[in-house]
mmCIF file of N, CA and C in Angstrom:
data_model
loop_
_atom_site.group_PDB
_atom_site.id
_atom_site.type_symbol
_atom_site.label_atom_id
_atom_site.label_comp_id
_atom_site.label_asym_id
_atom_site.label_seq_id
_atom_site.Cartn_x
_atom_site.Cartn_y
_atom_site.Cartn_z
ATOM 1 N N MET A 333 97.151 26.700 27.414
ATOM 2 C CA MET A 333 97.104 27.226 25.984
ATOM 3 C C MET A 333 97.376 27.314 24.833
ATOM 4 N N SER A 334 97.482 28.203 23.412
ATOM 5 C CA SER A 334 97.001 28.127 22.684
ATOM 6 C C SER A 334 97.483 28.223 21.864
ATOM 7 N N ASP A 335 98.324 27.498 20.617
ATOM 8 C CA ASP A 335 99.191 28.621 19.463
ATOM 9 C C ASP A 335 97.928 28.584 18.609
ATOM 10 N N PHE A 336 96.720 28.948 17.837
ATOM 11 C CA PHE A 336 96.694 29.568 17.546
ATOM 12 C C PHE A 336 94.767 30.300 18.054
ATOM 13 N N LEU A 337 94.121 31.153 17.323
ATOM 14 C CA LEU A 337 93.226 31.920 17.489
ATOM 15 C C LEU A 337 92.305 31.385 16.227
ATOM 16 N N ILE A 338 91.416 30.551 16.863
ATOM 17 C CA ILE A 338 90.960 29.125 16.236
ATOM 18 C C ILE A 338 88.892 30.720 15.638
ATOM 19 N N LEU A 339 88.441 31.115 14.719
ATOM 20 C CA LEU A 339 86.896 31.547 15.163
ATOM 21 C C LEU A 339 86.265 30.711 14.337
ATOM 22 N N ALA A 340 85.171 30.593 14.669
ATOM 23 C CA ALA A 340 83.883 30.058 14.184
ATOM 24 C C ALA A 340 82.152 30.845 13.875
ATOM 25 N N ASN A 341 82.387 30.237 12.933
ATOM 26 C CA ASN A 341 80.764 31.047 12.891
ATOM 27 C C ASN A 341 80.342 29.436 11.595
ATOM 28 N N ALA A 342 78.319 30.110 11.706
ATOM 29 C CA ALA A 342 77.261 28.764 11.560
ATOM 30 C C ALA A 342 78.447 28.477 9.356
ATOM 31 N N ASN A 343 79.376 29.107 8.879
ATOM 32 C CA ASN A 343 79.780 28.900 7.963
ATOM 33 C C ASN A 343 80.975 28.263 7.539
ATOM 34 N N GLU A 344 81.938 29.087 8.650
ATOM 35 C CA GLU A 344 83.828 28.689 8.396
ATOM 36 C C GLU A 344 84.640 28.298 9.811
ATOM 37 N N LEU A 345 85.540 28.311 9.509
ATOM 38 C CA LEU A 345 86.758 28.197 10.629
ATOM 39 C C LEU A 345 87.805 28.638 10.136
ATOM 40 N N ILE A 346 88.470 29.564 11.038
ATOM 41 C CA ILE A 346 89.581 30.261 10.501
ATOM 42 C C ILE A 346 90.632 30.029 11.095
ATOM 43 N N ARG A 347 91.614 29.473 10.813
ATOM 44 C CA ARG A 347 92.740 29.185 12.364
ATOM 45 C C ARG A 347 94.122 29.699 12.069
ATOM 46 N N ILE A 348 94.254 30.549 13.119
ATOM 47 C CA ILE A 348 95.421 31.721 13.031
ATOM 48 C C ILE A 348 96.256 31.305 13.969
ATOM 49 N N PRO A 349 97.771 31.409 13.279
ATOM 50 C CA PRO A 349 98.650 30.908 14.037
ATOM 51 C C PRO A 349 98.799 32.445 15.450
ATOM 52 N N ALA A 350 99.088 32.005 16.719
ATOM 53 C CA ALA A 350 99.821 32.882 17.126
ATOM 54 C C ALA A 350 100.891 33.484 17.497
ATOM 55 N N GLY A 351 100.818 34.858 16.780
ATOM 56 C CA GLY A 351 101.759 36.076 16.890
ATOM 57 C C GLY A 351 101.154 36.278 15.791
ATOM 58 N N SER A 352 100.658 35.698 14.150
ATOM 59 C CA SER A 352 100.689 36.094 13.213
ATOM 60 C C SER A 352 99.170 36.909 12.679
ATOM 61 N N LEU A 353 98.397 36.981 14.172
ATOM 62 C CA LEU A 353 96.941 38.328 14.405
ATOM 63 C C LEU A 353 97.604 39.612 14.453
ATOM 64 N N ILE A 354 97.085 40.587 13.352
ATOM 65 C CA ILE A 354 98.151 41.959 13.277
ATOM 66 C C ILE A 354 97.134 42.891 13.806
ATOM 67 N N TYR A 355 96.099 43.028 13.600
ATOM 68 C CA TYR A 355 94.693 43.937 13.830
ATOM 69 C C TYR A 355 93.882 43.523 13.184
ATOM 70 N N VAL A 356 92.334 43.537 13.740
ATOM 71 C CA VAL A 356 91.360 43.477 13.344
ATOM 72 C C VAL A 356 90.601 44.521 12.878
ATOM 73 N N THR A 357 90.100 45.281 12.016
ATOM 74 C CA THR A 357 88.848 46.152 12.023
ATOM 75 C C THR A 357 87.990 45.512 12.285
ATOM 76 N N SER A 358 86.650 46.535 11.858
ATOM 77 C CA SER A 358 85.995 46.032 12.189
ATOM 78 C C SER A 358 84.146 46.814 11.250
ATOM 79 N N ASP A 359 83.089 47.001 11.151
ATOM 80 C CA ASP A 359 81.628 47.673 10.453
ATOM 81 C C ASP A 359 80.747 46.857 10.449
ATOM 82 N N GLY A 360 80.072 47.206 11.970
ATOM 83 C CA GLY A 360 78.733 46.150 12.546
ATOM 84 C C GLY A 360 79.444 44.599 13.083
ATOM 85 N N ASN A 361 78.601 43.611 12.164
ATOM 86 C CA ASN A 361 78.828 42.440 11.934
ATOM 87 C C ASN A 361 79.625 41.644 10.801
ATOM 88 N N TYR A 362 80.632 42.560 10.492
ATOM 89 C CA TYR A 362 81.291 41.695 9.721
ATOM 90 C C TYR A 362 82.752 42.857 10.181
ATOM 91 N N SER A 363 83.988 41.889 10.045
ATOM 92 C CA SER A 363 85.170 42.029 11.276
ATOM 93 C C SER A 363 86.112 41.439 9.507
ATOM 94 N N ASP A 364 87.369 42.256 9.462
ATOM 95 C CA ASP A 364 88.543 41.519 8.713
ATOM 96 C C ASP A 364 89.607 41.555 9.180
ATOM 97 N N ILE A 365 91.000 40.556 9.336
ATOM 98 C CA ILE A 365 91.401 39.899 10.023
ATOM 99 C C ILE A 365 92.441 40.688 9.482
ATOM 100 N N TYR A 366 93.326 40.955 9.697
ATOM 101 C CA TYR A 366 94.858 40.928 9.211
ATOM 102 C C TYR A 366 96.093 39.725 9.309
ATOM 103 N N THR A 367 96.797 39.763 8.734
ATOM 104 C CA THR A 367 97.449 38.376 9.201
ATOM 105 C C THR A 367 99.417 39.297 8.872
ATOM 106 N N ARG A 368 100.603 38.362 9.006
ATOM 107 C CA ARG A 368 101.722 38.526 9.072
ATOM 108 C C ARG A 368 102.165 37.872 7.078
ATOM 109 N N ASP A 369 101.137 37.515 6.817
ATOM 110 C CA ASP A 369 101.547 37.743 5.067
ATOM 111 C C ASP A 369 100.246 38.019 5.017
ATOM 112 N N ARG A 370 100.536 39.071 4.904
ATOM 113 C CA ARG A 370 98.843 40.381 4.501
ATOM 114 C C ARG A 370 97.832 40.046 3.834
ATOM 115 N N GLU A 371 97.469 38.895 4.391
ATOM 116 C CA GLU A 371 96.085 38.179 4.530
ATOM 117 C C GLU A 371 95.288 39.035 5.006
ATOM 118 N N LYS A 372 94.083 40.009 4.184
ATOM 119 C CA LYS A 372 93.063 40.150 4.764
ATOM 120 C C LYS A 372 92.031 38.883 4.718
ATOM 121 N N ARG A 373 91.054 38.524 5.591
ATOM 122 C CA ARG A 373 90.062 37.548 5.815
ATOM 123 C C ARG A 373 88.750 37.929 6.508
ATOM 124 N N THR A 374 87.723 38.421 5.481
ATOM 125 C CA THR A 374 86.872 38.746 5.886
ATOM 126 C C THR A 374 85.522 37.543 6.758
ATOM 127 N N VAL A 375 86.026 37.490 8.128
ATOM 128 C CA VAL A 375 84.078 37.136 8.742
ATOM 129 C C VAL A 375 83.079 37.309 9.710
ATOM 130 N N THR A 376 82.015 36.830 9.368
ATOM 131 C CA THR A 376 80.776 37.493 9.526
ATOM 132 C C THR A 376 81.094 37.538 11.396
ATOM 133 N N LEU A 377 81.663 38.306 12.124
ATOM 134 C CA LEU A 377 81.549 37.900 13.716
ATOM 135 C C LEU A 377 81.688 39.619 14.055
ATOM 136 N N GLN A 378 80.977 39.959 14.776
ATOM 137 C CA GLN A 378 81.705 40.600 15.599
ATOM 138 C C GLN A 378 82.457 41.107 16.000
ATOM 139 N N LEU A 379 83.135 42.229 16.278
ATOM 140 C CA LEU A 379 84.090 43.084 16.900
ATOM 141 C C LEU A 379 84.468 43.173 18.151
ATOM 142 N N GLY A 380 83.217 41.845 19.689
ATOM 143 C CA GLY A 380 83.368 42.203 20.422
ATOM 144 C C GLY A 380 83.480 40.557 20.579
ATOM 145 N N VAL A 381 83.238 39.911 20.157
ATOM 146 C CA VAL A 381 83.016 38.385 19.762
ATOM 147 C C VAL A 381 84.590 38.102 19.115
ATOM 148 N N ILE A 382 85.471 38.228 18.974
ATOM 149 C CA ILE A 382 86.285 38.358 18.128
ATOM 150 C C ILE A 382 87.600 38.285 19.563
ATOM 151 N N GLU A 383 87.448 39.657 19.741
ATOM 152 C CA GLU A 383 88.389 40.341 21.047
ATOM 153 C C GLU A 383 88.261 39.134 22.281
ATOM 154 N N GLU A 384 86.668 38.936 22.174
ATOM 155 C CA GLU A 384 86.248 37.658 23.926
ATOM 156 C C GLU A 384 87.333 36.953 23.452
ATOM 157 N N GLN A 385 87.145 36.028 22.266
ATOM 158 C CA GLN A 385 87.846 35.531 21.474
ATOM 159 C C GLN A 385 89.759 35.216 22.023
ATOM 160 N N ILE A 386 89.895 36.530 21.362
ATOM 161 C CA ILE A 386 91.540 36.661 21.543
ATOM 162 C C ILE A 386 91.712 36.721 22.654
ATOM 163 N N ASN A 387 90.758 37.016 24.178
ATOM 164 C CA ASN A 387 90.618 36.967 25.211
ATOM 165 C C ASN A 387 91.536 35.244 25.785
ATOM 166 N N LYS A 388 90.607 34.641 25.079
ATOM 167 C CA LYS A 388 90.169 33.055 26.134
ATOM 168 C C LYS A 388 91.307 32.836 24.954
ATOM 169 N N GLN A 389 91.706 32.789 24.501
ATOM 170 C CA GLN A 389 92.385 32.010 23.900
ATOM 171 C C GLN A 389 94.207 32.047 23.817
ATOM 172 N N PHE A 390 94.122 33.371 23.496
ATOM 173 C CA PHE A 390 95.744 34.557 23.493
ATOM 174 C C PHE A 390 95.853 35.101 25.062
ATOM 175 N N HIS A 391 95.267 34.234 26.402
ATOM 176 C CA HIS A 391 95.732 35.006 27.772
ATOM 177 C C HIS A 391 97.015 34.753 28.491
ATOM 178 N N ASP A 392 97.307 33.523 27.393
ATOM 179 C CA ASP A 392 99.380 33.498 28.622
ATOM 180 C C ASP A 392 100.131 33.387 27.689
ATOM 181 N N GLN A 393 99.805 34.676 26.213
ATOM 182 C CA GLN A 393 100.618 34.362 25.352
ATOM 183 C C GLN A 393 101.444 35.587 25.731
ATOM 184 N N GLU A 394 102.432 35.737 24.850
ATOM 185 C CA GLU A 394 103.489 37.001 24.810
ATOM 186 C C GLU A 394 102.487 38.185 24.692
ATOM 187 N N GLN A 395 101.747 37.586 23.178
ATOM 188 C CA GLN A 395 100.896 38.779 22.655
ATOM 189 C C GLN A 395 100.092 39.593 23.314
ATOM 190 N N GLU A 396 100.646 40.797 23.384
ATOM 191 C CA GLU A 396 98.947 41.764 23.935
ATOM 192 C C GLU A 396 97.758 42.482 22.807
ATOM 193 N N PHE A 397 97.460 42.286 23.410
ATOM 194 C CA PHE A 397 95.959 42.768 22.415
ATOM 195 C C PHE A 397 95.476 43.206 22.813
ATOM 196 N N VAL A 398 94.880 45.170 22.342
ATOM 197 C CA VAL A 398 94.045 45.892 22.808
ATOM 198 C C VAL A 398 93.481 46.368 22.384
ATOM 199 N N ARG A 399 91.935 46.839 22.712
ATOM 200 C CA ARG A 399 90.762 47.305 21.595
ATOM 201 C C ARG A 399 91.390 49.040 21.707
ATOM 202 N N ILE A 400 90.706 49.502 20.247
ATOM 203 C CA ILE A 400 91.129 51.208 20.346
ATOM 204 C C ILE A 400 89.898 51.198 19.480
ATOM 205 N N GLY A 401 88.668 52.231 20.354
ATOM 206 C CA GLY A 401 87.873 52.650 20.008
ATOM 207 C C GLY A 401 87.285 51.342 19.162
ATOM 208 N N LYS A 402 85.743 52.251 19.121
ATOM 209 C CA LYS A 402 85.237 50.400 18.578
ATOM 210 C C LYS A 402 85.325 49.698 17.551
ATOM 211 N N SER A 403 86.398 50.106 16.607
ATOM 212 C CA SER A 403 86.022 49.193 15.281
ATOM 213 C C SER A 403 87.845 49.150 15.693
ATOM 214 N N LEU A 404 88.766 48.561 16.602
ATOM 215 C CA LEU A 404 90.274 48.154 16.186
ATOM 216 C C LEU A 404 90.815 47.602 17.139
ATOM 217 N N ILE A 405 91.025 46.110 16.379
ATOM 218 C CA ILE A 405 91.936 45.245 17.541
ATOM 219 C C ILE A 405 93.443 45.399 16.735
ATOM 220 N N VAL A 406 94.174 45.268 18.282
ATOM 221 C CA VAL A 406 95.921 45.862 17.390
ATOM 222 C C VAL A 406 96.420 44.832 18.685
ATOM 223 N N ASN A 407 97.811 44.551 17.829
ATOM 224 C CA ASN A 407 98.452 43.264 18.457
ATOM 225 C C ASN A 407 99.633 45.012 19.205
ATOM 226 N N LEU A 408 99.698 44.592 20.246
ATOM 227 C CA LEU A 408 100.808 45.660 20.548
ATOM 228 C C LEU A 408 102.144 45.484 19.856
ATOM 229 N N GLN A 409 103.090 43.568 19.629
ATOM 230 C CA GLN A 409 103.736 43.985 19.446
ATOM 231 C C GLN A 409 104.067 44.522 18.389
ATOM 232 N N PHE A 410 103.893 45.168 17.471
ATOM 233 C CA PHE A 410 104.299 45.699 15.849
ATOM 234 C C PHE A 410 103.360 46.756 15.803
ATOM 235 N N LEU A 411 103.167 47.309 17.203
ATOM 236 C CA LEU A 411 103.391 48.858 17.700
ATOM 237 C C LEU A 411 104.460 49.789 16.895
ATOM 238 N N HIS A 412 104.669 50.227 15.744
ATOM 239 C CA HIS A 412 105.683 51.262 16.084
ATOM 240 C C HIS A 412 105.180 52.583 15.844
ATOM 241 N N TYR A 413 104.581 53.133 15.228
ATOM 242 C CA TYR A 413 104.402 54.663 15.643
ATOM 243 C C TYR A 413 102.921 54.555 16.185
ATOM 244 N N ILE A 414 102.612 56.007 16.585
ATOM 245 C CA ILE A 414 101.780 56.877 17.404
ATOM 246 C C ILE A 414 100.973 57.986 16.920
ATOM 247 N N ASN A 415 100.581 58.751 17.015
ATOM 248 C CA ASN A 415 100.321 60.055 16.005
ATOM 249 C C ASN A 415 98.827 60.661 16.918
ATOM 250 N N PRO A 416 98.659 60.910 17.884
ATOM 251 C CA PRO A 416 96.771 61.334 18.413
ATOM 252 C C PRO A 416 96.362 62.633 17.166
ATOM 253 N N SER A 417 97.476 63.457 17.278
ATOM 254 C CA SER A 417 96.950 64.115 17.219
ATOM 255 C C SER A 417 96.827 64.510 15.488
ATOM 256 N N LYS A 418 97.266 62.922 14.343
ATOM 257 C CA LYS A 418 96.794 63.609 13.881
ATOM 258 C C LYS A 418 96.452 61.726 13.020
ATOM 259 N N ARG A 419 96.136 61.341 14.218
ATOM 260 C CA ARG A 419 95.074 60.197 13.880
ATOM 261 C C ARG A 419 96.249 59.421 13.520
ATOM 262 N N GLN A 420 96.745 59.129 13.420
ATOM 263 C CA GLN A 420 97.925 57.573 12.960
ATOM 264 C C GLN A 420 98.383 56.818 13.694
ATOM 265 N N LEU A 421 98.369 55.395 13.125
ATOM 266 C CA LEU A 421 98.452 55.011 13.533
ATOM 267 C C LEU A 421 99.454 54.042 13.374
ATOM 268 N N ILE A 422 100.513 53.562 12.589
ATOM 269 C CA ILE A 422 101.699 52.057 12.014
ATOM 270 C C ILE A 422 101.718 51.029 12.781
ATOM 271 N N LEU A 423 101.352 49.531 12.340
ATOM 272 C CA LEU A 423 102.405 48.504 12.550
ATOM 273 C C LEU A 423 102.664 47.879 11.637
ATOM 274 N N SER A 424 104.176 47.468 12.025
ATOM 275 C CA SER A 424 105.492 46.262 11.895
ATOM 276 C C SER A 424 105.716 45.725 12.167
ATOM 277 N N ASP A 425 106.355 45.143 11.262
ATOM 278 C CA ASP A 425 107.984 44.182 11.848
ATOM 279 C C ASP A 425 109.047 44.930 11.108
ATOM 280 N N ASN A 426 109.238 45.604 10.909
ATOM 281 C CA ASN A 426 110.101 46.711 10.053
ATOM 282 C C ASN A 426 111.006 45.332 9.603
ATOM 283 N N HIS A 427 110.399 44.736 9.268
ATOM 284 C CA HIS A 427 110.738 44.222 7.535
ATOM 285 C C HIS A 427 110.033 43.406 6.561
ATOM 286 N N THR A 428 108.761 42.993 6.863
ATOM 287 C CA THR A 428 107.769 42.491 5.776
ATOM 288 C C THR A 428 106.269 42.746 5.942
ATOM 289 N N PHE A 429 106.121 43.539 6.565
ATOM 290 C CA PHE A 429 104.690 44.562 6.718
ATOM 291 C C PHE A 429 104.030 45.706 7.168
ATOM 292 N N LYS A 430 103.967 46.411 6.631
ATOM 293 C CA LYS A 430 103.392 47.820 7.057
ATOM 294 C C LYS A 430 102.496 48.094 6.729
ATOM 295 N N PHE A 431 101.593 48.929 8.039
ATOM 296 C CA PHE A 431 99.988 48.955 7.787
ATOM 297 C C PHE A 431 99.894 50.391 8.526
ATOM 298 N N HIS A 432 99.092 51.016 8.025
ATOM 299 C CA HIS A 432 98.594 52.275 8.636
ATOM 300 C C HIS A 432 97.550 52.152 8.233
ATOM 301 N N LEU A 433 97.093 53.064 9.534
ATOM 302 C CA LEU A 433 96.069 53.074 9.977
ATOM 303 C C LEU A 433 95.121 54.221 10.912
ATOM 304 N N GLU A 434 94.329 54.573 10.846
ATOM 305 C CA GLU A 434 93.635 56.026 11.484
ATOM 306 C C GLU A 434 92.941 55.066 12.504
ATOM 307 N N ALA A 435 92.274 56.489 13.077
ATOM 308 C CA ALA A 435 92.080 56.064 14.795
ATOM 309 C C ALA A 435 91.987 57.616 15.336
ATOM 310 N N SER A 436 90.852 57.865 15.960
ATOM 311 C CA SER A 436 90.045 58.459 16.849
ATOM 312 C C SER A 436 91.223 59.324 17.219
ATOM 313 N N LYS A 437 91.019 60.762 17.168
ATOM 314 C CA LYS A 437 92.824 61.085 19.051
ATOM 315 C C LYS A 437 91.974 60.090 20.138
ATOM 316 N N GLU A 438 90.758 60.586 20.289
ATOM 317 C CA GLU A 438 90.943 60.573 22.028
ATOM 318 C C GLU A 438 91.515 58.580 22.043
ATOM 319 N N ALA A 439 90.600 58.021 21.158
ATOM 320 C CA ALA A 439 91.152 56.631 21.499
ATOM 321 C C ALA A 439 92.595 56.501 20.852
ATOM 322 N N LEU A 440 93.306 57.032 19.924
ATOM 323 C CA LEU A 440 95.083 56.881 20.093
ATOM 324 C C LEU A 440 96.008 57.418 21.367
ATOM 325 N N ARG A 441 94.966 57.854 21.387
ATOM 326 C CA ARG A 441 96.026 59.379 22.728
ATOM 327 C C ARG A 441 95.447 58.417 24.306
ATOM 328 N N GLN A 442 94.542 58.109 24.123
ATOM 329 C CA GLN A 442 94.465 56.740 25.253
ATOM 330 C C GLN A 442 95.505 56.004 25.507
ATOM 331 N N LEU A 443 95.594 54.896 23.618
ATOM 332 C CA LEU A 443 96.992 54.100 23.447
ATOM 333 C C LEU A 443 98.048 54.664 23.920
ATOM 334 N N LYS A 444 98.457 55.780 23.721
ATOM 335 C CA LYS A 444 100.148 56.326 24.206
ATOM 336 C C LYS A 444 99.550 56.016 25.762
ATOM 337 N N ASP A 445 99.016 57.205 26.349
ATOM 338 C CA ASP A 445 99.200 57.127 27.661
ATOM 339 C C ASP A 445 99.305 56.134 28.267
ATOM 340 N N TYR A 446 98.929 54.797 27.462
ATOM 341 C CA TYR A 446 98.376 53.583 28.560
ATOM 342 C C TYR A 446 100.080 52.716 28.394
ATOM 343 N N LEU A 447 100.598 53.315 27.026
ATOM 344 C CA LEU A 447 101.972 52.691 26.865
ATOM 345 C C LEU A 447 102.977 53.398 27.890
ATOM 346 N N GLU A 448 102.672 54.794 27.626
ATOM 347 C CA GLU A 448 103.830 56.263 28.364
ATOM 348 C C GLU A 448 103.686 55.449 30.228
ATOM 349 N N HIS A 449 102.598 54.712 30.164
ATOM 350 C CA HIS A 449 102.559 54.666 32.245
ATOM 351 C C HIS A 449 103.743 53.307 31.455
ATOM 352 N N ILE A 450 103.016 52.238 31.337
ATOM 353 C CA ILE A 450 104.075 51.199 30.920
ATOM 354 C C ILE A 450 104.498 51.298 31.775
ATOM 355 N N ILE A 451 105.721 51.887 30.878
ATOM 356 C CA ILE A 451 107.258 51.961 30.435
ATOM 357 C C ILE A 451 107.525 53.104 32.147
ATOM 358 N N ASN A 452 107.058 53.802 31.955
ATOM 359 C CA ASN A 452 107.290 54.589 33.223
ATOM 360 C C ASN A 452 107.626 53.597 34.396
ATOM 361 N N LYS A 453 106.414 52.749 33.968
ATOM 362 C CA LYS A 453 106.187 51.848 36.021
ATOM 363 C C LYS A 453 107.306 50.897 35.710
ATOM 364 N N GLY A 454 108.172 50.191 34.529
ATOM 365 C CA GLY A 454 108.561 49.169 33.977
ATOM 366 C C GLY A 454 110.501 49.927 34.673
#
């Protein structure tokens, strides 16, 4: 069990505390990592590589990360609002930050259905 997500490439290493990672967006070989301190860190890693590392390093943590579409990973702990028809997603801790994101209707519909299934199951 790791207390940090560690991402490294040929030029840099980033160490992000568990529970601090809010979401990751990607555009080709570049990914932007957003954290609780409202920092954006751009790395030269594809989203799939970051997704693998999150799953590997945080698999025992309470944080639950989910990939939405081709270019977004979100921490479900901070999920505040989903509206598939408006393509809106809000991530917030209800205190220090609020991120407004867009994703495809289909991806958000799948996320909403997934979360409703978990709620109805419990």
